[in-house]
Amino acid sequence: MPTPSQSAEFDLIVIGSGPGGYVAAIRASQLGLKVAIVERENLGGICLNWGCIPTKALLKSGEKYESLSHLKDYGLSADKVGFDFAAIIARSRAVAKQLNSGVGYLMKKNKVEVIEGSAKLEKGAAAPKVVIALKAGGSRMVEARAVMLAVGARARAIPQIGLEADGDRIWAYREAMAPKAMPGSIIVIGSGAIGIEFGSFYRALGAEVTVVEALDRIMPVEDEEVSRAAQKSFEKRGMKFRTGCKVTKVAKGGKGVQVAIEAGGKAEVLEAEVCISAVGITANTDGIGLEALGVNMDRGHITIDGHCQTNVKGLYAIGDCAGAPWLAHKASHEGIHAAEHIAGFKTPNVHSPIAGCTYAQPQVASVGITEQGAREAKLDVKIGRFPFKVNGKAIASGDTDGFVKVIFDAKTGALIGAHMIGAEVTEMIQGYVTAIAMEATEEDIHGIVYPHPTMSEAMHEAALDAYGRVIHI
């Protein structure tokens, strides 16, 4: 544990109450530390209030509405099918509010003091001092044995080309999550998880959606095979894609927005009612005193070691502000690890396989290395695939789009990558995450008995396929 300071009020001060910060505070309290958490806006952070959770509420509404157009496939019918856009948004906001209240309850239960305000760091003895501009007015200075930065990130803006949320025609995630009215057409700039999820939601409700991507394929962090399959599935639903396009200007005019693009030496202007910016994030590391403390940074993100420590004594950083992958579950994992390290646990480095999930229709989930990455690393690999179109549960459910793909190290038999596209694959990917974390080989996975009928059987068959043992194809 960091050296105690005689004037320290707390053992740990956590700045930011997102899925990394509030989880870290709870774990530290469980370990007997006296903890305070500083939040400038809403408990739960962006993920709970304006990100992970409320977007899934929107996507579920879109999924259920879209499924009504396929009732005939199940021998069903319904009259006067429609939706109340305001009610859909209200439900999403209610979900966020419920969980926000839940975090407040957890803070009280675990005796974590919540300080509402904006924090700034100054030099201290055992760890930096925290000066808080309180929401209620005035300021408060607190000291602790350790300080943990869990300040997250915000949507990236590119004002040079006019790509900056204005609350009217140009949206970032906040505006896209709670608009005043349902737009008829949307241009989404960026085809990562955020862009694809918003595009999927609005398309499900009938909007014309065009996704613009600078690289040569959508969802570029995913395995190429999955990216191609995803685009085909999204196009079947009516989404349009423009890949390999550079956005040169975004401008408002008339009743909509114009997005100027260049591709292959040709210029073009796309038009829609609104534009959603999904071009990445910027860490919330500015204006909190990091420069004066001499904190090591890397392109706006805080540099940390294997225990989430910065180069400054007593200062830790976790989650989005500490670099990729920018995922809530990664932040929570780091928060718990850092809290245990502060409490004196002799734990191994924080690194663990982290799955990526996109909750569109169809869903996409992955963990570990891609086929392209394996080839670039010149690894000798065995690859297996299994399509849902021949999986019994998928056929019975009418969810036959997609497949499972696995990558094994041919020399050791270790599972090193898994990539999935299809219904509810975000729930299934954890099986492969566990396998990689436990260093499972093909023999381990082949020997597992998967329940029947389930879509998870495709995970077993894909592993069998990599070694020429597949049964159902």
GROMACS .gro file of C-alpha atoms in nm:
model
  473
    1MET     CA    1   0.000   0.000   0.000
    2PRO     CA    2   0.131   0.350  -0.071
    3THR     CA    3   0.299   0.528   0.219
    4PRO     CA    4   0.038   0.686   0.451
    5SER     CA    5   0.020   1.062   0.484
    6GLN     CA    6  -0.055   1.209   0.827
    7SER     CA    7  -0.312   1.445   0.675
    8ALA     CA    8  -0.477   1.189   0.444
    9GLU     CA    9  -0.854   1.171   0.485
   10PHE     CA   10  -0.886   0.860   0.269
   11ASP     CA   11  -0.693   0.554   0.164
   12LEU     CA   12  -0.817   0.597  -0.193
   13ILE     CA   13  -0.982   0.871  -0.392
   14VAL     CA   14  -1.136   0.760  -0.723
   15ILE     CA   15  -1.202   1.032  -0.978
   16GLY     CA   16  -1.486   0.927  -1.207
   17SER     CA   17  -1.775   0.691  -1.130
   18GLY     CA   18  -1.812   0.499  -1.455
   19PRO     CA   19  -1.792   0.118  -1.475
   20GLY     CA   20  -1.423   0.135  -1.385
   21GLY     CA   21  -1.440   0.393  -1.109
   22TYR     CA   22  -1.743   0.280  -0.910
   23VAL     CA   23  -1.640  -0.087  -0.928
   24ALA     CA   24  -1.289   0.004  -0.808
   25ALA     CA   25  -1.439   0.201  -0.519
   26ILE     CA   26  -1.655  -0.093  -0.414
   27ARG     CA   27  -1.367  -0.340  -0.427
   28ALA     CA   28  -1.139  -0.108  -0.231
   29SER     CA   29  -1.407  -0.067   0.035
   30GLN     CA   30  -1.453  -0.444   0.053
   31LEU     CA   31  -1.082  -0.466   0.131
   32GLY     CA   32  -1.117  -0.229   0.425
   33LEU     CA   33  -0.997   0.092   0.263
   34LYS     CA   34  -1.161   0.426   0.331
   35VAL     CA   35  -1.275   0.546  -0.010
   36ALA     CA   36  -1.417   0.858  -0.171
   37ILE     CA   37  -1.537   0.889  -0.529
   38VAL     CA   38  -1.555   1.219  -0.717
   39GLU     CA   39  -1.815   1.261  -0.993
   40ARG     CA   40  -1.882   1.579  -1.187
   41GLU     CA   41  -2.201   1.463  -1.358
   42ASN     CA   42  -2.392   1.136  -1.300
   43LEU     CA   43  -2.302   0.826  -1.100
   44GLY     CA   44  -2.236   0.544  -1.344
   45GLY     CA   45  -2.054   0.765  -1.591
   46ILE     CA   46  -2.110   0.773  -1.965
   47CYS     CA   47  -2.153   0.396  -2.002
   48LEU     CA   48  -2.449   0.368  -1.771
   49ASN     CA   49  -2.612   0.704  -1.847
   50TRP     CA   50  -2.530   0.773  -2.212
   51GLY     CA   51  -2.354   0.468  -2.351
   52CYS     CA   52  -2.353   0.091  -2.306
   53ILE     CA   53  -2.681   0.043  -2.120
   54PRO     CA   54  -2.929   0.293  -2.271
   55THR     CA   55  -2.811   0.210  -2.623
   56LYS     CA   56  -2.895  -0.155  -2.561
   57ALA     CA   57  -3.244  -0.047  -2.453
   58LEU     CA   58  -3.282   0.137  -2.784
   59LEU     CA   59  -3.149  -0.157  -2.981
   60LYS     CA   60  -3.390  -0.397  -2.811
   61SER     CA   61  -3.683  -0.173  -2.907
   62GLY     CA   62  -3.557  -0.165  -3.265
   63GLU     CA   63  -3.506  -0.540  -3.271
   64LYS     CA   64  -3.857  -0.612  -3.143
   65TYR     CA   65  -4.015  -0.369  -3.388
   66GLU     CA   66  -3.822  -0.508  -3.682
   67SER     CA   67  -3.919  -0.864  -3.586
   68LEU     CA   68  -4.285  -0.772  -3.632
   69SER     CA   69  -4.227  -0.757  -4.006
   70HIS     CA   70  -4.134  -1.128  -3.999
   71LEU     CA   71  -4.429  -1.260  -3.801
   72LYS     CA   72  -4.558  -1.453  -4.100
   73ASP     CA   73  -4.241  -1.665  -4.088
   74TYR     CA   74  -4.357  -1.793  -3.748
   75GLY     CA   75  -4.721  -1.845  -3.841
   76LEU     CA   76  -4.825  -1.525  -3.664
   77SER     CA   77  -4.997  -1.201  -3.762
   78ALA     CA   78  -5.067  -0.861  -3.606
   79ASP     CA   79  -5.261  -0.552  -3.712
   80LYS     CA   80  -5.175  -0.185  -3.683
   81VAL     CA   81  -4.806  -0.238  -3.617
   82GLY     CA   82  -4.623   0.083  -3.527
   83PHE     CA   83  -4.404   0.255  -3.273
   84ASP     CA   84  -4.401   0.557  -3.044
   85PHE     CA   85  -4.058   0.714  -3.087
   86ALA     CA   86  -4.089   0.933  -2.778
   87ALA     CA   87  -4.183   0.628  -2.570
   88ILE     CA   88  -3.881   0.435  -2.702
   89ILE     CA   89  -3.650   0.717  -2.597
   90ALA     CA   90  -3.828   0.751  -2.262
   91ARG     CA   91  -3.782   0.381  -2.189
   92SER     CA   92  -3.410   0.406  -2.263
   93ARG     CA   93  -3.373   0.706  -2.031
   94ALA     CA   94  -3.572   0.526  -1.758
   95VAL     CA   95  -3.335   0.230  -1.777
   96ALA     CA   96  -3.038   0.463  -1.732
   97LYS     CA   97  -3.206   0.638  -1.439
   98GLN     CA   98  -3.280   0.308  -1.266
   99LEU     CA   99  -2.920   0.194  -1.290
  100ASN     CA  100  -2.790   0.536  -1.186
  101SER     CA  101  -2.995   0.500  -0.867
  102GLY     CA  102  -2.852   0.152  -0.823
  103VAL     CA  103  -2.496   0.284  -0.825
  104GLY     CA  104  -2.594   0.540  -0.563
  105TYR     CA  105  -2.728   0.259  -0.345
  106LEU     CA  106  -2.406   0.060  -0.389
  107MET     CA  107  -2.197   0.359  -0.281
  108LYS     CA  108  -2.399   0.393   0.041
  109LYS     CA  109  -2.396   0.018   0.105
  110ASN     CA  110  -2.017   0.007   0.074
  111LYS     CA  111  -1.962   0.330   0.273
  112VAL     CA  112  -1.802   0.511  -0.019
  113GLU     CA  113  -1.825   0.888   0.019
  114VAL     CA  114  -1.957   1.049  -0.298
  115ILE     CA  115  -1.824   1.400  -0.367
  116GLU     CA  116  -2.007   1.584  -0.647
  117GLY     CA  117  -1.780   1.816  -0.841
  118SER     CA  118  -1.488   1.849  -1.082
  119ALA     CA  119  -1.144   1.738  -0.966
  120LYS     CA  120  -0.799   1.872  -1.036
  121LEU     CA  121  -0.469   1.726  -0.920
  122GLU     CA  122  -0.187   1.903  -0.739
  123LYS     CA  123   0.142   1.778  -0.602
  124GLY     CA  124   0.112   1.592  -0.273
  125ALA     CA  125   0.312   1.374  -0.037
  126ALA     CA  126   0.200   1.009  -0.072
  127ALA     CA  127  -0.013   1.084  -0.379
  128PRO     CA  128  -0.141   1.391  -0.562
  129LYS     CA  129  -0.379   1.617  -0.371
  130VAL     CA  130  -0.729   1.642  -0.517
  131VAL     CA  131  -0.887   1.987  -0.535
  132ILE     CA  132  -1.261   1.965  -0.609
  133ALA     CA  133  -1.478   2.243  -0.746
  134LEU     CA  134  -1.801   2.136  -0.579
  135LYS     CA  135  -2.131   2.125  -0.767
  136ALA     CA  136  -2.298   2.291  -0.471
  137GLY     CA  137  -2.046   2.574  -0.480
  138GLY     CA  138  -1.709   2.635  -0.322
  139SER     CA  139  -1.420   2.393  -0.322
  140ARG     CA  140  -1.272   2.113  -0.117
  141MET     CA  141  -0.921   1.974  -0.102
  142VAL     CA  142  -0.878   1.609  -0.006
  143GLU     CA  143  -0.576   1.383   0.029
  144ALA     CA  144  -0.537   1.008   0.016
  145ARG     CA  145  -0.275   0.737   0.015
  146ALA     CA  146  -0.359   0.675  -0.351
  147VAL     CA  147  -0.558   0.843  -0.626
  148MET     CA  148  -0.718   0.656  -0.915
  149LEU     CA  149  -0.812   0.833  -1.237
  150ALA     CA  150  -1.120   0.681  -1.402
  151VAL     CA  151  -1.217   0.992  -1.596
  152GLY     CA  152  -1.318   0.816  -1.919
  153ALA     CA  153  -1.346   0.975  -2.259
  154ARG     CA  154  -1.581   1.177  -2.480
  155ALA     CA  155  -1.678   1.171  -2.845
  156ARG     CA  156  -1.405   1.294  -3.074
  157ALA     CA  157  -1.479   1.608  -3.273
  158ILE     CA  158  -1.307   1.728  -3.591
  159PRO     CA  159  -1.398   2.100  -3.605
  160GLN     CA  160  -1.164   2.161  -3.900
  161ILE     CA  161  -1.414   1.989  -4.129
  162GLY     CA  162  -1.727   2.084  -3.936
  163LEU     CA  163  -1.766   1.746  -3.767
  164GLU     CA  164  -1.872   1.871  -3.425
  165ALA     CA  165  -2.197   1.791  -3.247
  166ASP     CA  166  -2.437   2.088  -3.238
  167GLY     CA  167  -2.748   1.926  -3.090
  168ASP     CA  168  -2.938   1.998  -3.411
  169ARG     CA  169  -2.826   1.832  -3.733
  170ILE     CA  170  -2.487   1.695  -3.626
  171TRP     CA  171  -2.501   1.441  -3.346
  172ALA     CA  172  -2.259   1.252  -3.125
  173TYR     CA  173  -2.377   0.966  -2.906
  174ARG     CA  174  -2.568   1.185  -2.660
  175GLU     CA  175  -2.774   1.356  -2.926
  176ALA     CA  176  -2.831   1.028  -3.111
  177MET     CA  177  -2.959   0.867  -2.792
  178ALA     CA  178  -3.227   1.120  -2.707
  179PRO     CA  179  -3.336   1.319  -3.013
  180LYS     CA  180  -3.656   1.520  -3.019
  181ALA     CA  181  -3.788   1.344  -3.329
  182MET     CA  182  -3.722   1.039  -3.544
  183PRO     CA  183  -3.513   1.137  -3.848
  184GLY     CA  184  -3.601   1.005  -4.192
  185SER     CA  185  -3.241   0.978  -4.310
  186ILE     CA  186  -2.902   0.959  -4.141
  187ILE     CA  187  -2.538   0.961  -4.244
  188VAL     CA  188  -2.316   0.782  -3.991
  189ILE     CA  189  -1.947   0.868  -4.008
  190GLY     CA  190  -1.746   0.578  -3.870
  191SER     CA  191  -1.824   0.206  -3.876
  192GLY     CA  192  -1.696   0.096  -3.539
  193ALA     CA  193  -1.928  -0.043  -3.273
  194ILE     CA  194  -2.089   0.294  -3.192
  195GLY     CA  195  -2.159   0.385  -3.553
  196ILE     CA  196  -2.291   0.042  -3.646
  197GLU     CA  197  -2.515   0.020  -3.340
  198PHE     CA  198  -2.678   0.357  -3.401
  199GLY     CA  199  -2.711   0.278  -3.771
  200SER     CA  200  -2.874  -0.055  -3.688
  201PHE     CA  201  -3.120   0.103  -3.443
  202TYR     CA  202  -3.237   0.380  -3.672
  203ARG     CA  203  -3.258   0.147  -3.972
  204ALA     CA  204  -3.478  -0.090  -3.768
  205LEU     CA  205  -3.724   0.198  -3.723
  206GLY     CA  206  -3.723   0.278  -4.094
  207ALA     CA  207  -3.466   0.553  -4.141
  208GLU     CA  208  -3.250   0.561  -4.454
  209VAL     CA  209  -2.900   0.495  -4.319
  210THR     CA  210  -2.568   0.545  -4.497
  211VAL     CA  211  -2.246   0.456  -4.315
  212VAL     CA  212  -1.922   0.622  -4.429
  213GLU     CA  213  -1.592   0.452  -4.342
  214ALA     CA  214  -1.242   0.581  -4.418
  215LEU     CA  215  -1.087   0.235  -4.438
  216ASP     CA  216  -1.158  -0.023  -4.705
  217ARG     CA  217  -1.402  -0.228  -4.496
  218ILE     CA  218  -1.652  -0.174  -4.218
  219MET     CA  219  -1.581  -0.273  -3.858
  220PRO     CA  220  -1.208  -0.269  -3.936
  221VAL     CA  221  -1.095  -0.408  -3.599
  222GLU     CA  222  -1.286  -0.729  -3.664
  223ASP     CA  223  -1.171  -1.031  -3.861
  224GLU     CA  224  -1.202  -0.957  -4.234
  225GLU     CA  225  -1.433  -1.252  -4.290
  226VAL     CA  226  -1.668  -1.125  -4.022
  227SER     CA  227  -1.654  -0.771  -4.161
  228ARG     CA  228  -1.760  -0.890  -4.505
  229ALA     CA  229  -2.042  -1.103  -4.364
  230ALA     CA  230  -2.161  -0.816  -4.144
  231GLN     CA  231  -2.182  -0.575  -4.436
  232LYS     CA  232  -2.384  -0.824  -4.640
  233SER     CA  233  -2.627  -0.877  -4.352
  234PHE     CA  234  -2.666  -0.505  -4.287
  235GLU     CA  235  -2.719  -0.438  -4.657
  236LYS     CA  236  -2.999  -0.697  -4.663
  237ARG     CA  237  -3.169  -0.484  -4.397
  238GLY     CA  238  -3.134  -0.178  -4.618
  239MET     CA  239  -2.826  -0.008  -4.475
  240LYS     CA  240  -2.588   0.151  -4.726
  241PHE     CA  241  -2.211   0.171  -4.699
  242ARG     CA  242  -1.940   0.389  -4.849
  243THR     CA  243  -1.596   0.250  -4.767
  244GLY     CA  244  -1.254   0.392  -4.848
  245CYS     CA  245  -1.398   0.743  -4.822
  246LYS     CA  246  -1.237   1.053  -4.676
  247VAL     CA  247  -1.480   1.304  -4.528
  248THR     CA  248  -1.366   1.652  -4.629
  249LYS     CA  249  -1.649   1.868  -4.498
  250VAL     CA  250  -1.970   1.849  -4.297
  251ALA     CA  251  -2.211   2.138  -4.336
  252LYS     CA  252  -2.568   2.220  -4.241
  253GLY     CA  253  -2.802   2.360  -4.501
  254GLY     CA  254  -3.172   2.372  -4.571
  255LYS     CA  255  -3.346   2.099  -4.373
  256GLY     CA  256  -3.049   1.872  -4.336
  257VAL     CA  257  -2.677   1.818  -4.353
  258GLN     CA  258  -2.431   1.773  -4.637
  259VAL     CA  259  -2.128   1.545  -4.605
  260ALA     CA  260  -1.856   1.592  -4.867
  261ILE     CA  261  -1.650   1.281  -4.934
  262GLU     CA  262  -1.362   1.180  -5.159
  263ALA     CA  263  -1.298   0.828  -5.285
  264GLY     CA  264  -1.075   0.711  -5.565
  265GLY     CA  265  -0.999   1.067  -5.666
  266LYS     CA  266  -1.368   1.154  -5.705
  267ALA     CA  267  -1.559   1.401  -5.490
  268GLU     CA  268  -1.921   1.362  -5.392
  269VAL     CA  269  -2.171   1.517  -5.153
  270LEU     CA  270  -2.408   1.299  -4.950
  271GLU     CA  271  -2.721   1.449  -4.796
  272ALA     CA  272  -2.943   1.347  -4.507
  273GLU     CA  273  -3.154   1.499  -4.231
  274VAL     CA  274  -2.886   1.437  -3.968
  275CYS     CA  275  -2.528   1.319  -3.936
  276ILE     CA  276  -2.397   1.102  -3.652
  277SER     CA  277  -2.028   1.137  -3.570
  278ALA     CA  278  -1.877   0.805  -3.459
  279VAL     CA  279  -1.512   0.867  -3.541
  280GLY     CA  280  -1.362   0.771  -3.208
  281ILE     CA  281  -1.304   0.915  -2.866
  282THR     CA  282  -1.086   1.169  -2.685
  283ALA     CA  283  -0.968   1.093  -2.331
  284ASN     CA  284  -1.086   1.333  -2.060
  285THR     CA  285  -0.730   1.405  -1.952
  286ASP     CA  286  -0.716   1.776  -2.026
  287GLY     CA  287  -0.749   2.038  -1.755
  288ILE     CA  288  -0.699   1.808  -1.455
  289GLY     CA  289  -0.338   1.893  -1.375
  290LEU     CA  290  -0.155   1.605  -1.539
  291GLU     CA  291   0.100   1.826  -1.715
  292ALA     CA  292   0.210   1.999  -1.395
  293LEU     CA  293   0.255   1.661  -1.226
  294GLY     CA  294   0.464   1.529  -1.517
  295VAL     CA  295   0.237   1.234  -1.588
  296ASN     CA  296   0.358   1.032  -1.886
  297MET     CA  297   0.111   1.043  -2.174
  298ASP     CA  298   0.069   0.872  -2.510
  299ARG     CA  299  -0.145   1.056  -2.767
  300GLY     CA  300  -0.370   1.202  -2.501
  301HIS     CA  301  -0.398   0.883  -2.296
  302ILE     CA  302  -0.229   0.814  -1.964
  303THR     CA  303   0.057   0.565  -1.969
  304ILE     CA  304   0.028   0.287  -1.710
  305ASP     CA  305   0.218  -0.024  -1.609
  306GLY     CA  306   0.087  -0.376  -1.555
  307HIS     CA  307  -0.076  -0.271  -1.228
  308CYS     CA  308  -0.240   0.047  -1.368
  309GLN     CA  309   0.021   0.270  -1.200
  310THR     CA  310   0.138   0.589  -1.364
  311ASN     CA  311   0.491   0.724  -1.333
  312VAL     CA  312   0.372   0.956  -1.053
  313LYS     CA  313   0.387   0.817  -0.700
  314GLY     CA  314   0.047   0.706  -0.569
  315LEU     CA  315  -0.139   0.783  -0.894
  316TYR     CA  316  -0.325   0.511  -1.086
  317ALA     CA  317  -0.531   0.529  -1.407
  318ILE     CA  318  -0.786   0.287  -1.550
  319GLY     CA  319  -1.034   0.254  -1.834
  320ASP     CA  320  -1.073   0.473  -2.140
  321CYS     CA  321  -0.837   0.745  -2.017
  322ALA     CA  322  -0.560   0.484  -2.000
  323GLY     CA  323  -0.587   0.362  -2.359
  324ALA     CA  324  -0.743   0.093  -2.574
  325PRO     CA  325  -0.949  -0.115  -2.579
  326TRP     CA  326  -1.211   0.143  -2.485
  327LEU     CA  327  -1.455  -0.097  -2.326
  328ALA     CA  328  -1.652  -0.085  -2.001
  329HIS     CA  329  -1.561  -0.439  -1.895
  330LYS     CA  330  -1.193  -0.364  -1.946
  331ALA     CA  331  -1.229  -0.060  -1.719
  332SER     CA  332  -1.402  -0.266  -1.449
  333HIS     CA  333  -1.134  -0.533  -1.466
  334GLU     CA  334  -0.857  -0.274  -1.435
  335GLY     CA  335  -1.039  -0.100  -1.150
  336ILE     CA  336  -1.061  -0.417  -0.943
  337HIS     CA  337  -0.699  -0.504  -1.014
  338ALA     CA  338  -0.577  -0.156  -0.921
  339ALA     CA  339  -0.784  -0.153  -0.600
  340GLU     CA  340  -0.634  -0.486  -0.496
  341HIS     CA  341  -0.284  -0.365  -0.579
  342ILE     CA  342  -0.338  -0.053  -0.366
  343ALA     CA  343  -0.456  -0.276  -0.081
  344GLY     CA  344  -0.129  -0.469  -0.100
  345PHE     CA  345  -0.228  -0.776  -0.299
  346LYS     CA  346   0.059  -0.943  -0.484
  347THR     CA  347  -0.139  -0.992  -0.803
  348PRO     CA  348  -0.001  -1.066  -1.150
  349ASN     CA  349  -0.023  -0.802  -1.419
  350VAL     CA  350  -0.369  -0.684  -1.518
  351HIS     CA  351  -0.358  -0.818  -1.873
  352SER     CA  352  -0.635  -1.061  -1.965
  353PRO     CA  353  -0.821  -1.147  -2.287
  354ILE     CA  354  -1.084  -0.880  -2.353
  355ALA     CA  355  -1.381  -0.951  -2.581
  356GLY     CA  356  -1.526  -0.690  -2.813
  357CYS     CA  357  -1.902  -0.685  -2.874
  358THR     CA  358  -2.126  -0.499  -3.119
  359TYR     CA  359  -2.499  -0.526  -3.046
  360ALA     CA  360  -2.638  -0.467  -3.394
  361GLN     CA  361  -2.855  -0.705  -3.595
  362PRO     CA  362  -2.676  -0.940  -3.637
  363GLN     CA  363  -2.448  -0.913  -3.335
  364VAL     CA  364  -2.069  -0.938  -3.366
  365ALA     CA  365  -1.832  -1.060  -3.095
  366SER     CA  366  -1.463  -1.144  -3.092
  367VAL     CA  367  -1.162  -1.211  -2.872
  368GLY     CA  368  -0.796  -1.265  -2.946
  369ILE     CA  369  -0.611  -1.251  -3.273
  370THR     CA  370  -0.772  -1.225  -3.618
  371GLU     CA  371  -0.675  -1.445  -3.911
  372GLN     CA  372  -0.504  -1.147  -4.074
  373GLY     CA  373  -0.315  -1.073  -3.751
  374ALA     CA  374  -0.202  -1.434  -3.728
  375ARG     CA  375  -0.077  -1.431  -4.086
  376GLU     CA  376   0.106  -1.101  -4.034
  377ALA     CA  377   0.271  -1.249  -3.724
  378LYS     CA  378   0.365  -1.552  -3.938
  379LEU     CA  379   0.196  -1.791  -3.701
  380ASP     CA  380   0.119  -2.146  -3.804
  381VAL     CA  381  -0.252  -2.172  -3.736
  382LYS     CA  382  -0.549  -2.403  -3.775
  383ILE     CA  383  -0.881  -2.234  -3.851
  384GLY     CA  384  -1.228  -2.376  -3.807
  385ARG     CA  385  -1.571  -2.240  -3.904
  386PHE     CA  386  -1.929  -2.341  -3.849
  387PRO     CA  387  -2.236  -2.165  -3.995
  388PHE     CA  388  -2.555  -2.112  -3.795
  389LYS     CA  389  -2.760  -2.209  -4.100
  390VAL     CA  390  -2.705  -2.577  -4.012
  391ASN     CA  391  -2.741  -2.539  -3.635
  392GLY     CA  392  -3.066  -2.692  -3.507
  393LYS     CA  393  -3.151  -2.422  -3.252
  394ALA     CA  394  -3.076  -2.145  -3.503
  395ILE     CA  395  -3.301  -2.306  -3.764
  396ALA     CA  396  -3.583  -2.351  -3.513
  397SER     CA  397  -3.546  -1.989  -3.398
  398GLY     CA  398  -3.514  -1.844  -3.747
  399ASP     CA  399  -3.173  -1.698  -3.659
  400THR     CA  400  -2.956  -1.860  -3.924
  401ASP     CA  401  -2.740  -1.562  -4.028
  402GLY     CA  402  -2.375  -1.578  -3.936
  403PHE     CA  403  -2.108  -1.821  -3.822
  404VAL     CA  404  -1.843  -1.902  -3.565
  405LYS     CA  405  -1.474  -1.890  -3.652
  406VAL     CA  406  -1.189  -2.008  -3.431
  407ILE     CA  407  -0.812  -1.985  -3.462
  408PHE     CA  408  -0.572  -2.230  -3.295
  409ASP     CA  409  -0.195  -2.226  -3.273
  410ALA     CA  410  -0.102  -2.529  -3.482
  411LYS     CA  411   0.209  -2.601  -3.275
  412THR     CA  412   0.059  -2.592  -2.928
  413GLY     CA  413  -0.312  -2.640  -2.994
  414ALA     CA  414  -0.389  -2.326  -2.791
  415LEU     CA  415  -0.699  -2.127  -2.882
  416ILE     CA  416  -0.571  -1.780  -2.977
  417GLY     CA  417  -0.870  -1.618  -3.149
  418ALA     CA  418  -1.246  -1.646  -3.187
  419HIS     CA  419  -1.482  -1.445  -3.406
  420MET     CA  420  -1.860  -1.471  -3.421
  421ILE     CA  421  -2.147  -1.308  -3.603
  422GLY     CA  422  -2.511  -1.396  -3.542
  423ALA     CA  423  -2.795  -1.381  -3.293
  424GLU     CA  424  -2.684  -1.341  -2.930
  425VAL     CA  425  -2.318  -1.412  -3.001
  426THR     CA  426  -2.232  -1.139  -2.748
  427GLU     CA  427  -2.362  -1.379  -2.482
  428MET     CA  428  -2.168  -1.672  -2.624
  429ILE     CA  429  -1.823  -1.515  -2.668
  430GLN     CA  430  -1.744  -1.544  -2.296
  431GLY     CA  431  -1.702  -1.918  -2.341
  432TYR     CA  432  -1.405  -1.855  -2.565
  433VAL     CA  433  -1.274  -1.576  -2.340
  434THR     CA  434  -1.263  -1.825  -2.055
  435ALA     CA  435  -1.094  -2.083  -2.275
  436ILE     CA  436  -0.818  -1.842  -2.380
  437ALA     CA  437  -0.770  -1.715  -2.022
  438MET     CA  438  -0.732  -2.073  -1.898
  439GLU     CA  439  -0.499  -2.160  -2.187
  440ALA     CA  440  -0.733  -2.422  -2.326
  441THR     CA  441  -0.620  -2.635  -2.619
  442GLU     CA  442  -0.823  -2.795  -2.894
  443GLU     CA  443  -0.840  -3.116  -2.689
  444ASP     CA  444  -1.001  -2.930  -2.398
  445ILE     CA  445  -1.265  -2.771  -2.619
  446HIS     CA  446  -1.329  -3.089  -2.817
  447GLY     CA  447  -1.394  -3.271  -2.490
  448ILE     CA  448  -1.658  -3.028  -2.363
  449VAL     CA  449  -2.021  -3.144  -2.383
  450TYR     CA  450  -2.234  -2.860  -2.519
  451PRO     CA  451  -2.609  -2.866  -2.440
  452HIS     CA  452  -2.847  -2.948  -2.723
  453PRO     CA  453  -3.021  -2.775  -2.883
  454THR     CA  454  -2.829  -2.450  -2.841
  455MET     CA  455  -2.656  -2.209  -3.072
  456SER     CA  456  -2.345  -2.262  -2.860
  457GLU     CA  457  -2.305  -2.600  -3.030
  458ALA     CA  458  -2.166  -2.404  -3.324
  459MET     CA  459  -1.872  -2.312  -3.098
  460HIS     CA  460  -1.795  -2.681  -3.051
  461GLU     CA  461  -1.835  -2.765  -3.418
  462ALA     CA  462  -1.607  -2.477  -3.525
  463ALA     CA  463  -1.334  -2.613  -3.298
  464LEU     CA  464  -1.386  -2.961  -3.442
  465ASP     CA  465  -1.372  -2.820  -3.794
  466ALA     CA  466  -1.025  -2.674  -3.733
  467TYR     CA  467  -0.900  -3.030  -3.691
  468GLY     CA  468  -1.108  -3.203  -3.957
  469ARG     CA  469  -1.356  -3.352  -3.709
  470VAL     CA  470  -1.668  -3.144  -3.777
  471ILE     CA  471  -1.990  -3.349  -3.758
  472HIS     CA  472  -2.279  -3.154  -3.907
  473ILE     CA  473  -2.135  -3.022  -4.235
   0.00000   0.00000   0.00000
